[in-house]
Amino acid sequence: MTALDSRANSAARGMLAGENGTMTKAYLEIRDLVKSYDGWQKAVRGISLDIQKGEFVSFLGPSGSGKTTTLMMVAGFEKPTAGSIRLGGREIAPVPPHQRNIGMVFQNYALFPHMTAAENVGFPLRMRKRPAAEIAKRARDALAMVGLADFAGRQPRELSGGQQQRVALARALVFEPDVLLLDEPLGALDKNLREHMQVEIKRIHRELGITTIYVTHDQTEAMTMSDRIAVFSQGAVEQFAPPLDVYLRPATRFVGGFVGDSNFLDVTRGTDGGLTAAGLGALDLPAPEGDRFHGLIRPEAIGVWRGGEAGEHCIVSFTVEALVNYGDSVLLIGGGHGLSLRARIPFVQATDIHEGNTLQLAWRRRDMHLIPA
Amino acid sequence: MVPPVGSAAIKSGSSDAKAWLLLLPALAFLAVFFLVPLGQVVFFSVMDPGFTLKHYTSFLSDSFYWRVLWGTFQTAGIVTIFALLMSYPLAYMIVRMGGHFATVMLLIIAMSFWTSFLVRTFAWMVILGNNGPLRAILEAFGWSPAPQLLFTRFSSTLAMVHLLIPFMVLALYSVMKKIDMNFVRAARSLGATPFQAFHRVFLPLSAPGIVNGCTLVFIMCLGFYVTPVLLGSPREQMIAGLIGTQIEEFLEFGEASATSVILLLVTLAIFAIYNRFVGLDKLWG
């Protein structure tokens, strides 16, 4: 595995150098990127992202949000209408795809059906006119890296979905690309295999330290795998931040609603300058700038109030209208005080709760996140 | 694994029998209008008036017939190659461009598909004729006198290429349109130039269409009658034209039948080869 090892080592050195302070300069710089297919409607409306060397970034968003179009522009399959893409300081917008040295894994893998697994993996090296012996060795090493050393001679159709996925990954990595792009790579796999492949992709990313962009509409995938998530909506990036920031401190109502389950309360600034929420009264929260907010409270931050000192808690009376049992937890849907709420309670605390019950729910005031409206 | 024998199996057996009834009209038609005449041809080929193989031995021992057969193969081969060379870029453009371009091109191809061979052959007679526009153009450019175009091997080959291009295009198109363009994109992202991506990925994946189209066109060429007879050189007949002459001019039904059977066997042999390596069910895409 010498080639891949040396790559891993140099990548690791790059990361170390980065920790010493050179990581401030972005490796992949996307500036004011615009894509319009008809010169009128914009599929991508001026996106700017700075991605560091070795970073694992997810593009998360619903279909039609511009995430795949942006990826295609980075790969070189779509021509930007305006804006720039710089890789390692070099403008790549005019560079044709085959000269970009960017590895890509496609949604349906796109393994060449007329070549074996080894020939597929060797393809990028053949295109680079490497000697036959080197191609054979590096293809073997790359297949070994994804755990398919014994499958080199198989045709793609003789491989399972997960194995095809691994071959596609090996093929996209074998030529030591500068960036790895993954376009919803796990969409076609069943749930268990998907989780397994998530771990696998993260392991490979850690070993090689390769700058990776991962396009997905699955927020769990984005949350568990990414260093940072760019949340796309209607051709724009709503937020670009580490997963926990995106989850706990969403920048917009869209992000709060798209990532995770959520309750939004209308929060307004009263005449006395303090914040009040409809149905709750004064909130006693540190108030950012602005007069109107969406107060986000996650369903799992809400618990059943069993009495005691209210202290820092918001307490509301709540009637259970529907109850969804997930096994490990129970989702309570209902309302009170003119509020409609979703609360997620651990199963062991919800055994005595039934539809139609009225009970007290509570959450800590500081667990509410305010998003300017 | 032994398939379970039970009511389900019996049921599906009886519904299979009913399904066969659906084929009955077509089978009856084929039997009356295809198998019976064909049987007659085979019968004629071995009778004179008693049983004999002399029609076959005279065909196989006469170098004239071998030359006709070889010439027919040559023409069919040339037509197939030129039809492929002209159809492949067209089919490729239709698939890659899509949209209005594809609709218009497919419409034009379908229209020539629906226009009878005879009509299009007569059109070529007008174009290539001694007083036709093509010779006039050649002479206007100083090639005077322009060469004889009509009733040459060139004119019949040219017209056959034109007549069979729609078959070739549709055979290629039906395979090409199923090729996922992500294969080409993947090749490009892996370092292939546009030409390499075509040559290493798209072309091999379109090979079934090439094989289908060539088989189809080659076999249609072997038995082509009207165009070589009307446009071609009378001294360089193709085999179907020869059969016509044997009947119309010499009333040699036995020889004509034997020649037909030989043409049929050659055609079946090509189908057999195709079936062996590709599978007949894939011929129409």
XYZ file of C-alpha atoms in Angstrom:
658
model
C 0.000 0.000 0.000
C 2.966 2.315 -0.456
C 1.296 4.816 -2.762
C -1.734 5.234 -0.576
C 0.361 5.172 2.594
C 2.608 7.938 1.373
C -0.462 9.906 0.416
C -1.909 9.369 3.873
C 1.343 10.478 5.477
C 1.679 13.592 3.409
C -1.957 14.394 4.053
C -1.369 13.906 7.780
C 1.628 16.237 7.602
C -0.584 18.723 5.796
C -3.081 18.514 8.613
C -0.348 19.011 11.216
C 1.045 21.982 9.364
C -2.512 23.230 9.246
C -2.833 23.005 13.010
C 0.226 25.193 13.252
C -1.658 27.961 11.565
C -1.544 27.582 7.799
C -5.119 26.298 7.586
C -6.530 29.787 7.452
C -6.071 29.933 3.667
C -8.888 27.995 2.004
C -7.920 25.073 -0.243
C -11.137 25.087 -2.267
C -12.551 28.568 -2.641
C -16.006 28.987 -4.161
C -16.830 32.650 -4.790
C -20.182 34.143 -5.837
C -20.963 31.081 -7.901
C -24.049 31.441 -10.115
C -25.607 28.896 -12.444
C -28.534 29.647 -14.694
C -29.662 27.211 -17.363
C -31.982 29.566 -19.211
C -30.426 32.960 -18.376
C -33.468 33.816 -16.286
C -34.028 31.434 -13.367
C -31.003 30.679 -11.238
C -30.345 27.130 -10.052
C -27.458 28.463 -7.954
C -27.675 32.061 -6.747
C -24.277 33.374 -5.746
C -22.762 30.776 -3.439
C -19.489 31.390 -1.584
C -17.766 28.665 0.430
C -14.225 28.290 1.774
C -13.250 24.671 2.257
C -10.030 23.777 4.083
C -7.540 21.138 2.994
C -8.520 17.747 4.386
C -11.941 18.918 5.479
C -15.058 16.734 5.115
C -17.881 19.015 4.006
C -21.475 17.980 3.359
C -23.820 19.785 1.000
C -27.190 19.189 2.641
C -30.510 20.236 1.206
C -33.723 19.100 -0.427
C -33.746 18.154 -4.106
C -33.613 21.195 -6.351
C -31.739 23.240 -3.753
C -28.653 23.615 -5.965
C -26.320 21.277 -4.069
C -25.789 18.850 -6.944
C -25.491 21.685 -9.476
C -22.754 23.211 -7.309
C -20.995 19.851 -7.116
C -21.229 19.457 -10.901
C -19.588 22.866 -11.321
C -16.738 21.828 -9.020
C -16.367 18.584 -11.010
C -16.450 20.513 -14.280
C -19.596 19.006 -15.793
C -21.525 22.262 -15.535
C -20.106 25.607 -16.567
C -20.679 28.388 -14.015
C -22.715 31.325 -15.323
C -20.696 33.599 -13.033
C -18.279 33.388 -10.137
C -15.064 31.503 -9.541
C -13.840 28.192 -8.172
C -10.233 28.123 -7.000
C -8.447 24.940 -6.023
C -5.129 25.388 -4.250
C -5.067 28.998 -5.414
C -5.650 28.110 -9.080
C -8.832 29.096 -10.939
C -10.377 25.843 -12.241
C -13.571 27.112 -13.885
C -11.966 27.014 -17.361
C -10.192 23.660 -16.764
C -11.890 20.662 -18.438
C -12.975 17.850 -16.074
C -10.225 15.415 -17.063
C -7.500 17.885 -16.086
C -8.967 18.830 -12.696
C -7.668 15.798 -10.796
C -10.918 15.530 -8.864
C -12.278 12.107 -7.917
C -16.004 11.605 -8.059
C -18.386 8.884 -6.893
C -21.720 9.006 -8.702
C -25.138 8.334 -7.274
C -25.544 5.085 -9.224
C -21.783 4.353 -9.021
C -21.311 4.545 -12.837
C -18.957 1.557 -12.820
C -18.086 0.686 -16.409
C -20.087 -2.491 -17.055
C -17.661 -3.773 -19.694
C -14.692 -3.796 -17.303
C -13.860 -5.860 -14.229
C -13.522 -4.259 -10.814
C -9.736 -4.116 -11.242
C -10.024 -2.629 -14.745
C -12.457 -0.027 -13.440
C -10.049 0.947 -10.672
C -7.107 0.896 -13.080
C -8.937 3.129 -15.597
C -7.790 6.516 -14.232
C -4.189 5.247 -14.141
C -4.436 3.993 -17.728
C -5.701 7.433 -18.714
C -2.586 8.819 -17.039
C -0.408 6.434 -19.046
C 1.164 4.758 -16.015
C 3.184 1.566 -16.617
C 1.125 -1.642 -16.569
C 2.866 -3.079 -13.509
C 2.215 0.094 -11.497
C -1.437 0.154 -12.593
C -1.928 -3.463 -11.503
C -0.296 -2.842 -8.126
C -2.071 0.384 -7.316
C -5.462 -0.998 -8.437
C -4.865 -3.996 -6.167
C -3.897 -1.755 -3.255
C -6.927 0.482 -3.741
C -9.268 -2.524 -3.831
C -7.583 -3.842 -0.677
C -8.159 -0.470 0.994
C -11.913 -0.850 0.493
C -11.817 -4.507 1.542
C -12.370 -6.002 -1.914
C -8.940 -7.536 -2.599
C -10.567 -10.833 -3.605
C -13.063 -9.286 -6.012
C -10.656 -7.804 -8.561
C -11.793 -10.052 -11.415
C -15.534 -9.565 -10.904
C -17.756 -7.693 -13.318
C -19.769 -4.867 -11.725
C -23.031 -6.783 -12.190
C -21.568 -9.637 -10.119
C -21.102 -7.304 -7.135
C -23.671 -6.244 -4.535
C -24.681 -2.599 -4.227
C -22.325 -2.043 -1.298
C -19.431 -3.697 -3.130
C -20.072 -1.603 -6.251
C -20.023 1.442 -3.997
C -16.601 0.442 -2.652
C -15.200 -0.167 -6.128
C -16.462 3.269 -7.184
C -14.754 4.734 -4.124
C -11.485 2.913 -4.881
C -11.641 4.113 -8.494
C -12.200 7.717 -7.432
C -9.254 7.579 -4.994
C -6.631 5.478 -6.780
C -5.181 8.387 -8.757
C -4.668 10.472 -5.617
C -7.088 13.263 -6.512
C -6.915 16.666 -4.833
C -10.599 16.560 -3.927
C -13.120 13.748 -3.566
C -16.733 14.435 -4.557
C -19.527 12.103 -3.498
C -22.971 12.628 -5.036
C -25.573 10.989 -2.741
C -23.432 7.855 -2.791
C -25.462 5.856 -0.277
C -28.942 6.654 -1.562
C -29.432 3.260 -3.207
C -28.326 1.180 -0.207
C -30.496 -0.220 2.575
C -30.279 1.266 6.043
C -27.793 -1.122 7.686
C -25.439 -1.055 4.733
C -25.726 2.732 4.613
C -24.556 3.064 8.212
C -21.732 0.619 7.538
C -20.617 2.587 4.476
C -20.778 5.872 6.423
C -18.236 4.454 8.857
C -16.173 3.104 5.967
C -16.113 6.432 4.119
C -15.126 8.249 7.308
C -12.326 5.730 7.946
C -10.951 6.231 4.437
C -11.238 9.989 4.798
C -9.284 9.803 8.053
C -6.619 7.564 6.537
C -6.079 9.637 3.396
C -6.938 13.057 4.780
C -8.448 13.961 1.422
C -10.602 17.072 1.029
C -14.105 15.679 0.573
C -17.452 17.111 -0.503
C -20.415 14.906 0.241
C -23.792 15.729 -1.273
C -26.794 14.348 0.580
C -30.393 15.104 1.437
C -30.108 12.898 4.528
C -29.474 15.100 7.563
C -28.340 12.158 9.708
C -25.593 11.337 7.203
C -24.500 14.952 7.117
C -24.573 15.215 10.929
C -22.559 12.062 11.612
C -19.908 12.399 8.915
C -19.090 16.046 8.358
C -16.586 18.502 9.716
C -18.879 21.198 8.404
C -22.281 21.212 6.755
C -23.414 23.648 4.069
C -27.212 23.748 4.175
C -28.657 24.544 0.743
C -32.077 25.976 0.009
C -33.350 27.380 -3.273
C -29.922 27.851 -4.785
C -28.325 29.538 -1.787
C -26.352 28.397 1.257
C -28.373 29.141 4.378
C -25.645 28.139 6.814
C -22.125 26.727 6.650
C -21.046 25.491 10.063
C -20.042 22.414 12.103
C -22.869 19.867 12.587
C -23.628 20.774 16.206
C -23.843 24.479 15.368
C -26.216 23.705 12.540
C -28.294 21.598 14.877
C -28.246 23.715 18.023
C -27.881 27.185 16.527
C -29.497 27.132 13.075
C -29.039 30.449 11.288
C -32.429 30.452 9.613
C -35.842 28.976 10.172
C -35.307 26.772 7.090
C -32.177 25.218 8.613
C -33.917 24.679 11.932
C -36.814 22.979 10.187
C -34.757 20.910 7.744
C -32.164 19.581 10.164
C -33.853 17.569 12.860
C -37.362 17.731 14.251
C -38.399 21.121 15.619
C -40.922 23.338 17.397
C -41.096 26.988 16.399
C -42.687 29.530 18.726
C -43.419 33.110 17.699
C -41.280 35.352 19.884
C -41.704 39.119 19.938
C -40.146 41.986 21.838
C -42.649 43.510 24.211
C -43.073 47.209 24.993
C -40.796 46.809 28.040
C -37.959 45.511 25.828
C -38.173 41.914 27.098
C -39.038 38.932 24.934
C -42.373 37.175 25.123
C -43.640 34.087 23.359
C -47.273 33.630 22.398
C -48.875 31.417 25.031
C -45.867 31.495 27.355
C -45.440 35.065 28.531
C -42.087 36.594 29.366
C -39.133 34.464 28.297
C -36.329 35.948 30.360
C -33.791 35.268 27.598
C -30.778 37.309 26.480
C -32.118 39.040 23.384
C -30.138 39.516 20.182
C -30.891 42.407 17.835
C -34.368 42.525 16.353
C -38.008 42.542 17.336
C -39.394 39.308 15.978
C -37.910 35.840 16.319
C -38.610 32.197 15.691
C -38.006 30.465 19.002
C -36.670 26.985 18.219
C -37.019 24.266 20.795
C -36.056 20.704 19.862
C -38.635 18.020 20.777
C -35.989 16.023 22.695
C -35.190 19.087 24.844
C -38.729 18.926 26.226
C -39.455 16.649 29.175
C -42.381 15.724 31.387
C -42.526 18.044 34.411
C -43.012 16.037 37.594
C -43.249 19.067 39.890
C -40.733 20.983 41.966
C -38.996 24.351 41.741
C -39.562 25.849 38.298
C -36.231 27.669 38.353
C -34.851 28.011 34.820
C -37.662 25.960 33.288
C -40.513 26.966 31.023
C -43.539 24.908 32.035
C -46.633 24.449 29.849
C -49.785 22.469 30.235
C -50.148 20.011 27.344
C -52.842 17.666 26.031
C -51.622 14.614 24.142
C -53.402 14.381 20.792
C -51.251 11.702 19.229
C -48.491 9.461 20.444
C -45.923 7.857 18.158
C -43.856 5.073 19.655
C -40.358 4.665 18.199
C -39.367 1.947 20.648
C -36.526 3.808 22.292
C -38.515 7.036 22.540
C -42.050 8.332 22.233
C -43.092 11.380 20.240
C -45.937 13.307 21.869
C -47.932 15.551 19.551
C -50.443 17.947 20.999
C -50.787 21.385 22.514
C -52.056 23.782 25.098
C -52.106 27.528 25.752
C -52.647 28.044 22.028
C -49.310 26.363 21.328
C -48.827 23.264 19.254
C -45.834 21.196 20.387
C -43.936 18.014 19.626
C -42.013 16.449 22.496
C -39.772 13.425 22.384
C -39.630 11.522 25.660
C -37.445 8.483 26.467
C -39.683 5.422 26.390
C -39.098 4.522 30.037
C -40.476 7.926 31.124
C -43.546 7.667 28.924
C -45.056 4.312 29.904
C -47.928 5.970 31.802
C -48.775 8.536 29.092
C -51.742 7.937 26.776
C -53.574 9.869 24.114
C -55.970 12.373 25.668
C -53.896 12.824 28.849
C -53.181 16.328 30.030
C -49.788 16.795 31.626
C -47.096 19.375 32.243
C -44.161 19.682 29.894
C -41.023 21.682 30.595
C -37.763 22.750 29.020
C -34.832 24.836 30.135
C -35.135 28.435 28.954
C -31.598 28.426 27.571
C -32.404 25.438 25.330
C -34.519 27.727 23.203
C -32.614 29.152 20.237
C -33.781 32.454 18.746
C -33.689 32.895 14.979
C -34.348 36.436 13.694
C -37.593 36.412 11.728
C -34.317 -27.163 -6.402
C -37.324 -29.148 -7.566
C -40.114 -26.826 -8.658
C -43.178 -27.424 -6.501
C -45.893 -29.340 -8.309
C -49.274 -28.202 -7.149
C -52.442 -26.436 -8.090
C -50.561 -23.239 -8.905
C -48.329 -25.001 -11.404
C -51.274 -26.739 -13.031
C -53.198 -23.494 -13.212
C -50.352 -21.657 -14.911
C -50.051 -24.599 -17.322
C -53.658 -24.278 -18.418
C -53.390 -20.476 -18.753
C -50.271 -21.078 -20.893
C -52.416 -23.218 -23.171
C -54.940 -20.396 -23.394
C -52.171 -17.938 -24.185
C -51.190 -20.125 -27.113
C -54.661 -19.543 -28.536
C -53.707 -15.876 -28.935
C -50.959 -16.947 -31.319
C -53.281 -19.070 -33.424
C -54.297 -16.433 -36.018
C -50.696 -15.428 -36.637
C -49.552 -19.048 -36.771
C -52.321 -19.967 -39.204
C -51.443 -16.998 -41.393
C -47.757 -17.872 -41.380
C -48.507 -21.513 -42.139
C -50.685 -20.715 -45.157
C -48.781 -17.795 -46.631
C -45.207 -18.495 -45.570
C -44.520 -22.121 -44.708
C -46.517 -23.630 -47.563
C -44.930 -21.470 -50.316
C -41.529 -21.968 -48.724
C -42.088 -25.722 -48.692
C -43.055 -25.461 -52.339
C -39.814 -23.649 -53.151
C -37.805 -26.341 -51.387
C -39.871 -28.990 -53.196
C -39.271 -27.374 -56.628
C -35.564 -27.143 -55.926
C -35.191 -30.923 -55.748
C -37.654 -32.006 -58.498
C -37.142 -32.204 -62.292
C -39.714 -33.750 -62.537
C -38.519 -36.630 -60.313
C -36.223 -36.181 -57.310
C -32.842 -34.712 -58.221
C -30.040 -32.612 -56.722
C -28.841 -31.338 -60.074
C -30.040 -27.748 -59.464
C -27.778 -27.611 -56.462
C -24.831 -29.316 -58.101
C -25.090 -27.040 -61.150
C -25.181 -23.977 -58.876
C -22.261 -25.120 -56.773
C -20.140 -26.232 -59.711
C -20.619 -23.076 -61.821
C -18.180 -20.285 -61.057
C -20.686 -17.735 -62.394
C -23.017 -18.413 -59.453
C -20.149 -18.233 -56.993
C -19.185 -14.849 -58.429
C -22.760 -13.601 -58.019
C -22.873 -14.883 -54.443
C -19.490 -13.325 -53.659
C -20.497 -10.045 -55.341
C -23.677 -9.997 -53.274
C -21.651 -10.451 -50.091
C -19.259 -7.708 -51.159
C -22.063 -5.261 -51.903
C -23.829 -6.118 -48.645
C -20.554 -5.592 -46.776
C -19.837 -2.230 -48.411
C -23.413 -1.031 -47.860
C -23.261 -2.120 -44.207
C -19.961 -0.324 -43.590
C -21.078 2.929 -45.198
C -24.492 2.800 -43.529
C -22.713 2.341 -40.175
C -20.231 5.159 -40.810
C -23.030 7.564 -41.694
C -25.546 6.401 -39.080
C -23.298 6.255 -36.016
C -22.565 10.002 -35.795
C -26.221 10.745 -36.507
C -27.513 8.395 -33.799
C -24.858 9.744 -31.411
C -25.906 13.336 -32.051
C -29.581 12.476 -31.555
C -28.822 10.850 -28.203
C -26.400 13.538 -26.974
C -28.357 16.613 -28.121
C -31.849 15.366 -27.242
C -34.665 17.908 -27.224
C -36.036 19.408 -30.438
C -33.050 18.308 -32.508
C -33.665 14.670 -31.576
C -37.409 14.958 -32.262
C -36.891 16.500 -35.686
C -34.168 14.043 -36.708
C -36.151 11.017 -35.526
C -39.174 12.334 -37.417
C -37.157 12.675 -40.621
C -35.764 9.171 -40.170
C -39.216 7.751 -39.463
C -40.589 9.482 -42.568
C -37.993 7.899 -44.814
C -38.671 4.646 -42.966
C -42.332 4.865 -43.982
C -41.649 5.820 -47.598
C -41.559 2.720 -49.762
C -38.250 1.384 -51.075
C -39.673 1.559 -54.592
C -40.511 5.261 -54.365
C -37.083 6.106 -53.005
C -35.410 3.959 -55.645
C -37.262 5.855 -58.390
C -36.162 9.105 -56.764
C -32.561 7.959 -57.146
C -33.216 7.109 -60.801
C -34.255 10.721 -61.331
C -31.282 12.135 -59.411
C -28.679 9.878 -61.045
C -30.256 9.753 -64.510
C -28.422 10.843 -67.662
C -30.349 14.116 -67.706
C -30.556 14.284 -63.920
C -29.371 17.033 -61.577
C -26.283 15.229 -60.263
C -24.658 14.857 -63.688
C -25.620 18.463 -64.498
C -23.868 19.617 -61.327
C -20.758 17.561 -62.098
C -20.646 18.985 -65.612
C -21.168 22.510 -64.297
C -18.050 21.965 -62.210
C -16.141 21.009 -65.312
C -16.310 17.210 -65.194
C -17.505 16.938 -68.785
C -18.776 14.624 -69.901
C -19.769 13.378 -66.459
C -19.438 9.615 -65.953
C -22.406 7.341 -66.352
C -24.034 7.081 -62.902
C -27.226 5.127 -63.420
C -27.127 1.351 -63.930
C -23.759 0.980 -62.222
C -22.760 -0.806 -59.096
C -22.065 2.630 -57.604
C -25.652 3.803 -58.052
C -27.236 0.687 -56.531
C -24.789 0.710 -53.597
C -25.407 4.415 -52.959
C -29.171 3.938 -53.002
C -29.035 0.898 -50.733
C -26.948 2.805 -48.188
C -29.586 5.525 -48.232
C -32.488 3.077 -47.976
C -31.005 1.154 -45.065
C -29.666 4.064 -42.978
C -32.949 4.391 -41.039
C -32.672 0.758 -39.928
C -29.087 1.304 -38.827
C -29.860 4.581 -37.029
C -32.774 3.100 -35.111
C -30.779 -0.002 -34.145
C -27.964 2.226 -32.845
C -30.298 4.735 -31.210
C -32.216 2.101 -29.244
C -28.972 0.921 -27.628
C -27.334 4.345 -27.230
C -30.263 5.976 -25.507
C -29.998 3.407 -22.716
C -26.342 4.274 -22.032
C -26.175 6.285 -18.809
C -24.357 9.559 -19.543
C -22.819 9.291 -16.071
C -20.505 6.638 -17.547
C -19.050 9.280 -19.841
C -18.911 11.813 -17.014
C -17.221 9.277 -14.757
C -14.611 8.603 -17.442
C -13.998 12.352 -17.814
C -13.605 12.844 -14.062
C -11.134 9.955 -14.026
C -8.864 11.703 -16.499
C -10.209 10.684 -19.916
C -10.202 13.290 -22.697
C -13.526 13.639 -24.559
C -12.177 11.325 -27.262
C -10.879 8.756 -24.757
C -14.203 8.785 -22.900
C -15.941 8.061 -26.203
C -13.456 5.479 -27.399
C -12.953 3.602 -24.099
C -16.448 3.847 -22.627
C -19.238 4.990 -24.958
C -18.133 3.071 -28.049
C -17.785 -0.327 -26.292
C -21.124 0.204 -24.558
C -22.761 0.962 -27.916
C -21.256 -2.176 -29.516
C -24.512 -4.185 -29.207
C -26.214 -1.520 -31.331
C -23.433 -1.763 -33.929
C -23.745 -5.552 -34.070
C -27.556 -5.363 -34.301
C -27.575 -2.668 -36.973
C -24.905 -4.386 -39.071
C -26.616 -7.780 -38.882
C -29.936 -6.252 -39.831
C -28.574 -4.212 -42.734
C -26.315 -6.983 -44.019
C -29.130 -9.528 -44.111
C -31.554 -7.098 -45.733
C -28.896 -6.340 -48.346
C -28.337 -10.004 -49.183
C -31.920 -10.385 -50.333
C -32.361 -6.874 -51.789
C -34.186 -7.072 -55.102
C -35.804 -3.891 -56.361
C -32.953 -1.405 -55.970
C -30.118 -3.447 -57.556
C -32.450 -4.467 -60.376
C -33.629 -0.935 -61.128
C -30.422 1.003 -60.463
C -27.613 -1.540 -60.702
C -25.484 -2.831 -63.538
C -27.198 -5.678 -65.427
C -23.788 -7.356 -65.737
C -23.214 -7.406 -61.978
C -26.429 -8.836 -60.595
C -27.023 -9.559 -56.948
C -28.402 -12.908 -55.999
C -32.063 -11.845 -55.673
C -31.874 -10.252 -59.107
C -30.409 -13.489 -60.447
C -33.360 -15.455 -59.076
C -35.692 -13.008 -60.838
C -33.856 -13.493 -64.138
C -33.898 -17.266 -63.770
C -37.682 -17.183 -63.460
C -38.667 -14.328 -65.736
C -36.279 -14.906 -68.607
C -35.397 -18.571 -68.469
C -38.421 -20.053 -66.675
C -35.949 -22.170 -64.699
C -38.098 -22.720 -61.637
C -35.918 -25.519 -60.337
C -32.710 -23.499 -60.527
C -34.422 -20.392 -59.127
C -35.757 -22.432 -56.228
C -32.363 -23.952 -55.507
C -30.777 -20.463 -55.583
C -33.480 -19.221 -53.210
C -32.839 -22.084 -50.812
C -29.118 -21.333 -50.884
C -29.793 -17.636 -50.150
C -32.109 -18.703 -47.342
C -29.479 -21.025 -45.882
C -26.818 -18.306 -46.012
C -29.181 -15.900 -44.250
C -30.077 -18.482 -41.627
C -26.387 -19.193 -41.093
C -25.765 -15.512 -40.332
C -28.732 -15.480 -37.957
C -27.338 -18.603 -36.303
C -23.968 -16.937 -35.805
C -25.695 -13.844 -34.409
C -27.850 -15.974 -32.145
C -24.832 -17.911 -30.951
C -22.908 -14.783 -29.912
C -25.626 -12.213 -29.164
C -29.097 -13.772 -29.008
C -31.878 -13.220 -31.533
C -34.219 -11.673 -28.974
C -31.896 -8.655 -28.804
C -32.004 -7.914 -32.555
C -34.714 -5.273 -32.308
C -33.220 -3.506 -29.304
